[in-house]
PDB file of C-alpha atoms and ligand atoms in Angstrom:
ATOM      1  CA  MET A 164     -12.084 135.291  50.026  1.00 89.00           C
ATOM      2  CA  GLU A 165     -14.400 137.636  48.109  1.00 96.00           C
ATOM      3  CA  LEU A 166     -13.476 137.913  44.445  1.00 98.00           C
ATOM      4  CA  LYS A 167     -14.669 140.554  42.022  1.00 98.00           C
ATOM      5  CA  LEU A 168     -13.458 140.529  38.424  1.00 98.00           C
ATOM      6  CA  VAL A 169     -13.615 143.841  36.601  1.00 98.00           C
ATOM      7  CA  SER A 170     -14.416 143.151  32.965  1.00 98.00           C
ATOM      8  CA  PHE A 171     -15.106 144.597  29.548  1.00 98.00           C
ATOM      9  CA  ALA A 172     -17.577 142.208  27.940  1.00 96.00           C
ATOM     10  CA  ILE A 173     -15.577 141.271  24.839  1.00 97.00           C
ATOM     11  CA  CYS A 174     -12.063 141.398  26.320  1.00 98.00           C
ATOM     12  CA  PRO A 175     -10.083 138.193  25.637  1.00 98.00           C
ATOM     13  CA  PHE A 176      -7.699 138.890  28.512  1.00 98.00           C
ATOM     14  CA  VAL A 177     -10.583 138.970  30.996  1.00 98.00           C
ATOM     15  CA  GLN A 178     -12.012 135.826  29.435  1.00 98.00           C
ATOM     16  CA  ARG A 179      -8.909 133.914  30.478  1.00 99.00           C
ATOM     17  CA  SER A 180      -9.773 134.499  34.134  1.00 98.00           C
ATOM     18  CA  VAL A 181     -13.442 133.649  33.638  1.00 98.00           C
ATOM     19  CA  ILE A 182     -12.485 130.307  32.077  1.00 98.00           C
ATOM     20  CA  LEU A 183     -10.295 129.445  35.048  1.00 98.00           C
ATOM     21  CA  LEU A 184     -12.871 130.627  37.607  1.00 98.00           C
ATOM     22  CA  ARG A 185     -15.438 128.376  35.917  1.00 98.00           C
ATOM     23  CA  GLU A 186     -13.071 125.400  35.541  1.00 98.00           C
ATOM     24  CA  LYS A 187     -12.375 125.576  39.264  1.00 98.00           C
ATOM     25  CA  GLN A 188     -15.961 126.506  40.171  1.00 98.00           C
ATOM     26  CA  ILE A 189     -14.781 129.441  42.267  1.00 98.00           C
ATOM     27  CA  ASP A 190     -17.452 131.827  43.572  1.00 98.00           C
ATOM     28  CA  HIS A 191     -16.963 135.266  42.062  1.00 98.00           C
ATOM     29  CA  GLU A 192     -18.719 138.406  40.946  1.00 98.00           C
ATOM     30  CA  ILE A 193     -18.142 140.142  37.609  1.00 98.00           C
ATOM     31  CA  GLU A 194     -18.475 143.893  37.185  1.00 98.00           C
ATOM     32  CA  TYR A 195     -18.640 145.089  33.586  1.00 98.00           C
ATOM     33  CA  ILE A 196     -17.331 148.515  32.721  1.00 98.00           C
ATOM     34  CA  ASP A 197     -17.309 150.502  29.498  1.00 96.00           C
ATOM     35  CA  LEU A 198     -13.692 151.010  28.461  1.00 96.00           C
ATOM     36  CA  ASN A 199     -14.768 153.936  26.286  1.00 93.00           C
ATOM     37  CA  ASP A 200     -15.981 155.694  29.404  1.00 96.00           C
ATOM     38  CA  PRO A 201     -14.195 154.056  32.348  1.00 98.00           C
ATOM     39  CA  PRO A 202     -15.473 154.972  35.807  1.00 98.00           C
ATOM     40  CA  ASP A 203     -13.210 156.980  38.135  1.00 98.00           C
ATOM     41  CA  TRP A 204     -12.979 154.182  40.712  1.00 97.00           C
ATOM     42  CA  PHE A 205     -11.539 151.896  37.992  1.00 98.00           C
ATOM     43  CA  LEU A 206      -8.955 154.446  36.858  1.00 97.00           C
ATOM     44  CA  GLN A 207      -7.879 154.899  40.457  1.00 97.00           C
ATOM     45  CA  LEU A 208      -7.503 151.156  41.044  1.00 97.00           C
ATOM     46  CA  SER A 209      -5.910 150.167  37.725  1.00 97.00           C
ATOM     47  CA  PRO A 210      -2.352 151.448  37.207  1.00 97.00           C
ATOM     48  CA  THR A 211      -2.515 150.533  33.506  1.00 97.00           C
ATOM     49  CA  GLY A 212      -6.134 151.518  32.857  1.00 97.00           C
ATOM     50  CA  LYS A 213      -6.679 147.994  31.512  1.00 98.00           C
ATOM     51  CA  VAL A 214      -8.938 145.096  32.385  1.00 98.00           C
ATOM     52  CA  PRO A 215      -8.884 142.506  33.853  1.00 98.00           C
ATOM     53  CA  LEU A 216      -8.620 143.621  37.441  1.00 98.00           C
ATOM     54  CA  LEU A 217      -9.241 141.109  40.183  1.00 98.00           C
ATOM     55  CA  LEU A 218     -10.308 142.555  43.527  1.00 98.00           C
ATOM     56  CA  ILE A 219      -9.623 140.216  46.423  1.00 97.00           C
ATOM     57  CA  ASP A 220     -10.999 141.358  49.768  1.00 94.00           C
ATOM     58  CA  GLY A 221     -10.084 144.895  48.742  1.00 83.00           C
ATOM     59  CA  ALA A 222      -6.620 144.121  47.288  1.00 97.00           C
ATOM     60  CA  THR A 223      -6.103 144.634  43.550  1.00 98.00           C
ATOM     61  CA  LEU A 224      -4.399 142.352  41.022  1.00 98.00           C
ATOM     62  CA  PHE A 225      -3.815 143.298  37.398  1.00 98.00           C
ATOM     63  CA  GLU A 226      -2.337 141.552  34.316  1.00 98.00           C
ATOM     64  CA  SER A 227      -4.215 138.477  33.166  1.00 98.00           C
ATOM     65  CA  SER A 228      -1.293 136.049  33.482  1.00 98.00           C
ATOM     66  CA  VAL A 229      -0.698 137.108  37.092  1.00 98.00           C
ATOM     67  CA  ILE A 230      -4.379 136.671  37.889  1.00 98.00           C
ATOM     68  CA  LEU A 231      -4.356 133.196  36.346  1.00 98.00           C
ATOM     69  CA  THR A 232      -1.373 132.165  38.445  1.00 98.00           C
ATOM     70  CA  PHE A 233      -2.881 133.595  41.640  1.00 98.00           C
ATOM     71  CA  LEU A 234      -6.187 131.779  41.106  1.00 98.00           C
ATOM     72  CA  ASP A 235      -4.408 128.553  40.263  1.00 98.00           C
ATOM     73  CA  GLU A 236      -2.161 128.661  43.312  1.00 98.00           C
ATOM     74  CA  SER A 237      -4.981 129.677  45.668  1.00 98.00           C
ATOM     75  CA  PHE A 238      -7.724 127.254  44.606  1.00 98.00           C
ATOM     76  CA  PRO A 239      -6.934 123.557  44.057  1.00 97.00           C
ATOM     77  CA  PRO A 240      -6.643 121.541  41.925  1.00 95.00           C
ATOM     78  CA  GLY A 241      -3.569 123.191  40.430  1.00 98.00           C
ATOM     79  CA  PHE A 242      -3.333 123.273  36.648  1.00 98.00           C
ATOM     80  CA  GLN A 243       0.406 124.043  36.431  1.00 98.00           C
ATOM     81  CA  PRO A 244       3.153 121.429  35.997  1.00 98.00           C
ATOM     82  CA  ALA A 245       5.079 120.509  39.159  1.00 97.00           C
ATOM     83  CA  ASP A 246       8.413 120.644  37.360  1.00 98.00           C
ATOM     84  CA  THR A 247       9.730 124.218  37.598  1.00 98.00           C
ATOM     85  CA  LEU A 248      11.157 124.381  34.079  1.00 98.00           C
ATOM     86  CA  ARG A 249       7.985 122.995  32.542  1.00 98.00           C
ATOM     87  CA  ARG A 250       5.925 125.434  34.621  1.00 98.00           C
ATOM     88  CA  ALA A 251       8.063 128.349  33.451  1.00 98.00           C
ATOM     89  CA  ARG A 252       7.733 127.193  29.841  1.00 98.00           C
ATOM     90  CA  HIS A 253       3.965 127.226  30.254  1.00 98.00           C
ATOM     91  CA  ARG A 254       4.268 130.833  31.420  1.00 98.00           C
ATOM     92  CA  SER A 255       6.347 131.671  28.370  1.00 98.00           C
ATOM     93  CA  TRP A 256       3.611 130.337  26.102  1.00 98.00           C
ATOM     94  CA  ILE A 257       0.932 132.153  28.075  1.00 98.00           C
ATOM     95  CA  GLU A 258       2.825 135.370  27.280  1.00 98.00           C
ATOM     96  CA  TYR A 259       3.012 134.250  23.672  1.00 98.00           C
ATOM     97  CA  GLY A 260      -0.763 133.827  23.825  1.00 98.00           C
ATOM     98  CA  SER A 261      -0.964 137.573  24.501  1.00 98.00           C
ATOM     99  CA  THR A 262       1.121 138.194  21.374  1.00 98.00           C
ATOM    100  CA  LEU A 263      -1.335 136.052  19.417  1.00 98.00           C
ATOM    101  CA  LEU A 264      -4.313 137.964  20.807  1.00 98.00           C
ATOM    102  CA  MET A 265      -2.748 141.256  19.731  1.00 98.00           C
ATOM    103  CA  ALA A 266      -2.008 139.847  16.256  1.00 98.00           C
ATOM    104  CA  GLN A 267      -5.588 138.674  15.952  1.00 98.00           C
ATOM    105  CA  HIS A 268      -6.883 142.071  17.062  1.00 98.00           C
ATOM    106  CA  ALA A 269      -4.702 143.718  14.401  1.00 98.00           C
ATOM    107  CA  MET A 270      -6.199 141.465  11.734  1.00 98.00           C
ATOM    108  CA  ALA A 271      -9.771 141.874  12.964  1.00 98.00           C
ATOM    109  CA  THR A 272      -9.597 145.661  13.067  1.00 97.00           C
ATOM    110  CA  ALA A 273      -7.652 146.167   9.813  1.00 98.00           C
ATOM    111  CA  SER A 274      -9.414 148.964   7.985  1.00 96.00           C
ATOM    112  CA  ASP A 275      -8.588 147.989   4.403  1.00 96.00           C
ATOM    113  CA  GLU A 276      -8.038 144.818   2.407  1.00 96.00           C
ATOM    114  CA  ASP A 277      -4.258 145.112   1.987  1.00 97.00           C
ATOM    115  CA  THR A 278      -3.702 145.643   5.700  1.00 98.00           C
ATOM    116  CA  PHE A 279      -6.074 142.788   6.456  1.00 97.00           C
ATOM    117  CA  ILE A 280      -4.166 140.375   4.190  1.00 98.00           C
ATOM    118  CA  GLU A 281      -0.840 141.419   5.711  1.00 98.00           C
ATOM    119  CA  LYS A 282      -2.104 141.009   9.292  1.00 98.00           C
ATOM    120  CA  LYS A 283      -3.760 137.690   8.482  1.00 98.00           C
ATOM    121  CA  HIS A 284      -0.481 136.382   7.112  1.00 98.00           C
ATOM    122  CA  LEU A 285       1.373 137.493  10.257  1.00 98.00           C
ATOM    123  CA  LEU A 286      -1.242 135.834  12.479  1.00 98.00           C
ATOM    124  CA  GLU A 287      -0.959 132.584  10.525  1.00 98.00           C
ATOM    125  CA  GLU A 288       2.823 132.618  10.980  1.00 98.00           C
ATOM    126  CA  ASP A 289       2.419 133.274  14.705  1.00 98.00           C
ATOM    127  CA  ILE A 290      -0.148 130.496  15.143  1.00 98.00           C
ATOM    128  CA  ALA A 291       2.086 128.034  13.263  1.00 98.00           C
ATOM    129  CA  ARG A 292       4.696 128.516  15.991  1.00 98.00           C
ATOM    130  CA  LEU A 293       2.428 126.634  18.388  1.00 98.00           C
ATOM    131  CA  SER A 294       3.119 123.423  16.467  1.00 98.00           C
ATOM    132  CA  GLU A 295       6.476 122.815  18.096  1.00 98.00           C
ATOM    133  CA  PRO A 296       5.408 122.800  21.768  1.00 98.00           C
ATOM    134  CA  LEU A 297       2.346 120.765  20.755  1.00 98.00           C
ATOM    135  CA  SER A 298       4.447 118.116  19.025  1.00 97.00           C
ATOM    136  CA  GLU A 299       6.549 117.926  22.171  1.00 97.00           C
ATOM    137  CA  GLY A 300       3.421 117.451  24.323  1.00 97.00           C
ATOM    138  CA  LEU A 301       4.288 120.499  26.423  1.00 98.00           C
ATOM    139  CA  PHE A 302       0.585 121.418  26.766  1.00 98.00           C
ATOM    140  CA  ALA A 303      -2.766 120.870  25.026  1.00 97.00           C
ATOM    141  CA  ASN A 304      -3.017 117.353  26.358  1.00 95.00           C
ATOM    142  CA  PRO A 305      -6.644 116.162  26.337  1.00 92.00           C
ATOM    143  CA  ASP A 306      -6.656 114.826  29.909  1.00 91.00           C
ATOM    144  CA  GLU A 307      -4.688 117.633  31.508  1.00 95.00           C
ATOM    145  CA  PHE A 308      -6.230 121.124  31.570  1.00 98.00           C
ATOM    146  CA  SER A 309      -3.564 123.826  31.935  1.00 98.00           C
ATOM    147  CA  LEU A 310      -3.333 127.593  32.285  1.00 98.00           C
ATOM    148  CA  VAL A 311      -2.151 127.679  28.674  1.00 98.00           C
ATOM    149  CA  ASP A 312      -5.578 126.336  27.705  1.00 98.00           C
ATOM    150  CA  ALA A 313      -7.272 129.171  29.611  1.00 98.00           C
ATOM    151  CA  ALA A 314      -4.912 131.711  28.033  1.00 98.00           C
ATOM    152  CA  ILE A 315      -5.314 130.564  24.416  1.00 98.00           C
ATOM    153  CA  ALA A 316      -9.006 129.565  24.275  1.00 98.00           C
ATOM    154  CA  PRO A 317     -10.148 133.220  23.822  1.00 98.00           C
ATOM    155  CA  LEU A 318      -8.059 133.338  20.631  1.00 98.00           C
ATOM    156  CA  PHE A 319      -9.723 130.219  19.241  1.00 98.00           C
ATOM    157  CA  MET A 320     -13.190 131.522  20.111  1.00 98.00           C
ATOM    158  CA  ARG A 321     -12.564 134.801  18.282  1.00 98.00           C
ATOM    159  CA  LEU A 322     -11.131 132.980  15.258  1.00 98.00           C
ATOM    160  CA  GLN A 323     -14.418 131.134  15.006  1.00 98.00           C
ATOM    161  CA  HIS A 324     -16.510 134.292  15.355  1.00 98.00           C
ATOM    162  CA  LEU A 325     -14.416 136.107  12.753  1.00 97.00           C
ATOM    163  CA  ALA A 326     -14.848 133.215  10.312  1.00 97.00           C
ATOM    164  CA  ASP A 327     -18.627 133.389  10.904  1.00 96.00           C
ATOM    165  CA  ILE A 328     -18.582 137.109  10.140  1.00 95.00           C
ATOM    166  CA  ASN A 329     -16.585 136.754   6.954  1.00 96.00           C
ATOM    167  CA  GLN A 330     -15.090 133.674   5.242  1.00 95.00           C
ATOM    168  CA  GLN A 331     -12.015 135.730   4.351  1.00 96.00           C
ATOM    169  CA  ALA A 332     -11.077 135.595   8.017  1.00 97.00           C
ATOM    170  CA  VAL A 333     -10.635 131.817   7.963  1.00 97.00           C
ATOM    171  CA  VAL A 334      -6.971 131.431   8.906  1.00 98.00           C
ATOM    172  CA  LYS A 335      -4.699 128.513   8.033  1.00 97.00           C
ATOM    173  CA  ILE A 336      -4.061 126.510  11.181  1.00 97.00           C
ATOM    174  CA  PRO A 337      -1.859 123.405  11.507  1.00 98.00           C
ATOM    175  CA  ASP A 338      -3.949 120.301  12.239  1.00 98.00           C
ATOM    176  CA  PRO A 339      -2.710 119.716  15.811  1.00 97.00           C
ATOM    177  CA  VAL A 340      -3.592 123.322  16.695  1.00 98.00           C
ATOM    178  CA  ARG A 341      -7.004 122.900  15.070  1.00 98.00           C
ATOM    179  CA  HIS A 342      -7.687 119.757  17.097  1.00 98.00           C
ATOM    180  CA  TRP A 343      -6.681 121.573  20.265  1.00 98.00           C
ATOM    181  CA  SER A 344      -9.007 124.438  19.369  1.00 98.00           C
ATOM    182  CA  GLU A 345     -11.933 122.096  18.701  1.00 98.00           C
ATOM    183  CA  ARG A 346     -11.446 120.371  22.044  1.00 98.00           C
ATOM    184  CA  LEU A 347     -11.186 123.633  23.970  1.00 98.00           C
ATOM    185  CA  LEU A 348     -14.217 125.234  22.354  1.00 98.00           C
ATOM    186  CA  GLN A 349     -16.326 122.278  23.488  1.00 98.00           C
ATOM    187  CA  ARG A 350     -15.414 122.676  27.160  1.00 97.00           C
ATOM    188  CA  ALA A 351     -18.305 123.986  29.241  1.00 98.00           C
ATOM    189  CA  ALA A 352     -16.067 126.455  31.070  1.00 98.00           C
ATOM    190  CA  VAL A 353     -14.964 127.941  27.742  1.00 98.00           C
ATOM    191  CA  GLU A 354     -18.441 127.987  26.185  1.00 98.00           C
ATOM    192  CA  GLN A 355     -19.839 129.747  29.258  1.00 98.00           C
ATOM    193  CA  SER A 356     -16.998 132.227  29.646  1.00 98.00           C
ATOM    194  CA  VAL A 357     -18.564 135.025  27.592  1.00 98.00           C
ATOM    195  CA  VAL A 358     -21.790 137.014  27.754  1.00 98.00           C
ATOM    196  CA  THR A 359     -24.729 135.387  25.944  1.00 97.00           C
ATOM    197  CA  ASP A 360     -24.819 138.075  23.235  1.00 98.00           C
ATOM    198  CA  PHE A 361     -21.054 137.955  22.696  1.00 98.00           C
ATOM    199  CA  ALA A 362     -21.308 137.418  18.910  1.00 98.00           C
ATOM    200  CA  ASP A 363     -23.427 140.560  18.475  1.00 97.00           C
ATOM    201  CA  ARG A 364     -21.228 142.636  20.765  1.00 97.00           C
ATOM    202  CA  TYR A 365     -18.026 141.504  19.111  1.00 98.00           C
ATOM    203  CA  ARG A 366     -19.369 142.314  15.665  1.00 97.00           C
ATOM    204  CA  ALA A 367     -20.640 145.720  16.883  1.00 96.00           C
ATOM    205  CA  PHE A 368     -17.186 146.440  18.317  1.00 96.00           C
ATOM    206  CA  LEU A 369     -15.550 145.624  14.986  1.00 97.00           C
ATOM    207  CA  VAL A 370     -18.065 147.703  13.064  1.00 95.00           C
ATOM    208  CA  SER A 371     -17.467 150.667  15.360  1.00 95.00           C
ATOM    209  CA  ASN A 372     -13.729 150.235  14.726  1.00 94.00           C
ATOM    210  CA  LYS A 373     -14.397 150.345  10.968  1.00 94.00           C
ATOM    211  CA  SER A 374     -13.113 146.812  10.463  1.00 96.00           C
ATOM    212  CA  TRP A 375     -12.752 145.985   6.774  1.00 96.00           C
ATOM    213  CA  LEU A 376     -14.022 142.461   7.456  1.00 95.00           C
ATOM    214  CA  CYS A 377     -17.416 143.787   8.493  1.00 92.00           C
ATOM    215  CA  VAL A 378     -17.621 146.368   5.725  1.00 86.00           C
ATOM    216  CA  ALA A 379     -16.506 143.803   3.137  1.00 78.00           C
ATOM    217  CA  ASP A 380     -19.469 141.509   3.784  1.00 59.00           C
ATOM    218  CA  GLY A 381     -21.903 144.401   3.754  1.00 50.00           C
ATOM    219  CA  SER A 382     -22.675 144.407   7.491  1.00 50.00           C
ATOM    220  CA  GLY A 383     -20.666 147.486   8.320  1.00 44.00           C
ATOM    221  CA  ASN A 384     -23.114 150.044   7.042  1.00 45.00           C
TER     222      ASN A 384
HETATM  223  N1  LIG B 126      -1.403 142.763  29.326  1.00 60.18           N
HETATM  224  C1  LIG B 126      -2.766 142.956  29.730  1.00 60.18           C
HETATM  225  C2  LIG B 126      -3.602 143.348  28.527  1.00 60.18           C
HETATM  226  C3  LIG B 126      -5.045 143.696  28.917  1.00 60.18           C
HETATM  227  C4  LIG B 126      -5.723 144.540  27.849  1.00 60.18           C
HETATM  228  O1  LIG B 126      -5.102 144.950  26.848  1.00 60.18           O
HETATM  229  N2  LIG B 126      -7.002 144.845  28.082  1.00 60.18           N
HETATM  230  C5  LIG B 126      -7.701 145.753  27.191  1.00 60.18           C
HETATM  231  C6  LIG B 126      -9.121 145.277  26.900  1.00 60.18           C
HETATM  232  S1  LIG B 126      -9.152 143.752  26.035  1.00 60.18           S
HETATM  233  C7  LIG B 126      -7.859 147.098  27.880  1.00 60.18           C
HETATM  234  O2  LIG B 126      -8.184 147.150  29.042  1.00 60.18           O
HETATM  235  N3  LIG B 126      -7.644 148.194  27.148  1.00 60.18           N
HETATM  236  C8  LIG B 126      -7.861 149.511  27.674  1.00 60.18           C
HETATM  237  C9  LIG B 126      -6.753 150.445  27.312  1.00 60.18           C
HETATM  238  O3  LIG B 126      -5.761 150.015  26.708  1.00 60.18           O
HETATM  239  O4  LIG B 126      -6.868 151.612  27.670  1.00 60.18           O
HETATM  240  C10 LIG B 126      -3.288 141.683  30.404  1.00 60.18           C
HETATM  241  O5  LIG B 126      -2.845 140.592  30.001  1.00 60.18           O
HETATM  242  O6  LIG B 126      -4.117 141.771  31.332  1.00 60.18           O
END
């Protein structure tokens, strides 16, 4: 099977697939495109105009959660629970991970202080909701990597980068979530899932989107 992942370098949804490809040590190629000027071949292949796309021997898959499931089911070892209800609950939380990524994006790109504070508060509320499945042991177990880990790690990585850019972006996180984040960010597959100049690119993206966080610490000019 020849796999090509179509990526935008700072996209958290693409990063989910890269983490899983690396965890499973699956041979793959990555093609980076500029979403501000997407090539015609991409627009023809992608019904939504979004990355990630996974090209498999010429067939096209889109939507990050679908790509995760395909990779997991095609390349052992599987990282999904055997029990069907538990597996479905993992999928629910993977979808929730997308909600969290959108909430984080809204905070990161807020263009003024009031909007930033409002979006930060919403993100903190959303993140706090992870406490319940964690207390139940549904996922985030140290000895058992899961697709939820791959889906949520990009959020934790960006939280760290945002805090490095500006202390005001340090969000309140319940301790169990923080411990999960610390563990995930130390995994080789997570560390190596972004381009080497990710921090610079992410900051440049925020600056170009007139993010208040970057302007507020003087780096946006
Ligand atoms: N639901 C999609 C979301 C993917 C997504 O929003 N990708 C962004 C980049 S991070 C994108 O391609 N945006 C281009 C656009 O919206 O036109 C998934 O999970 O794959």
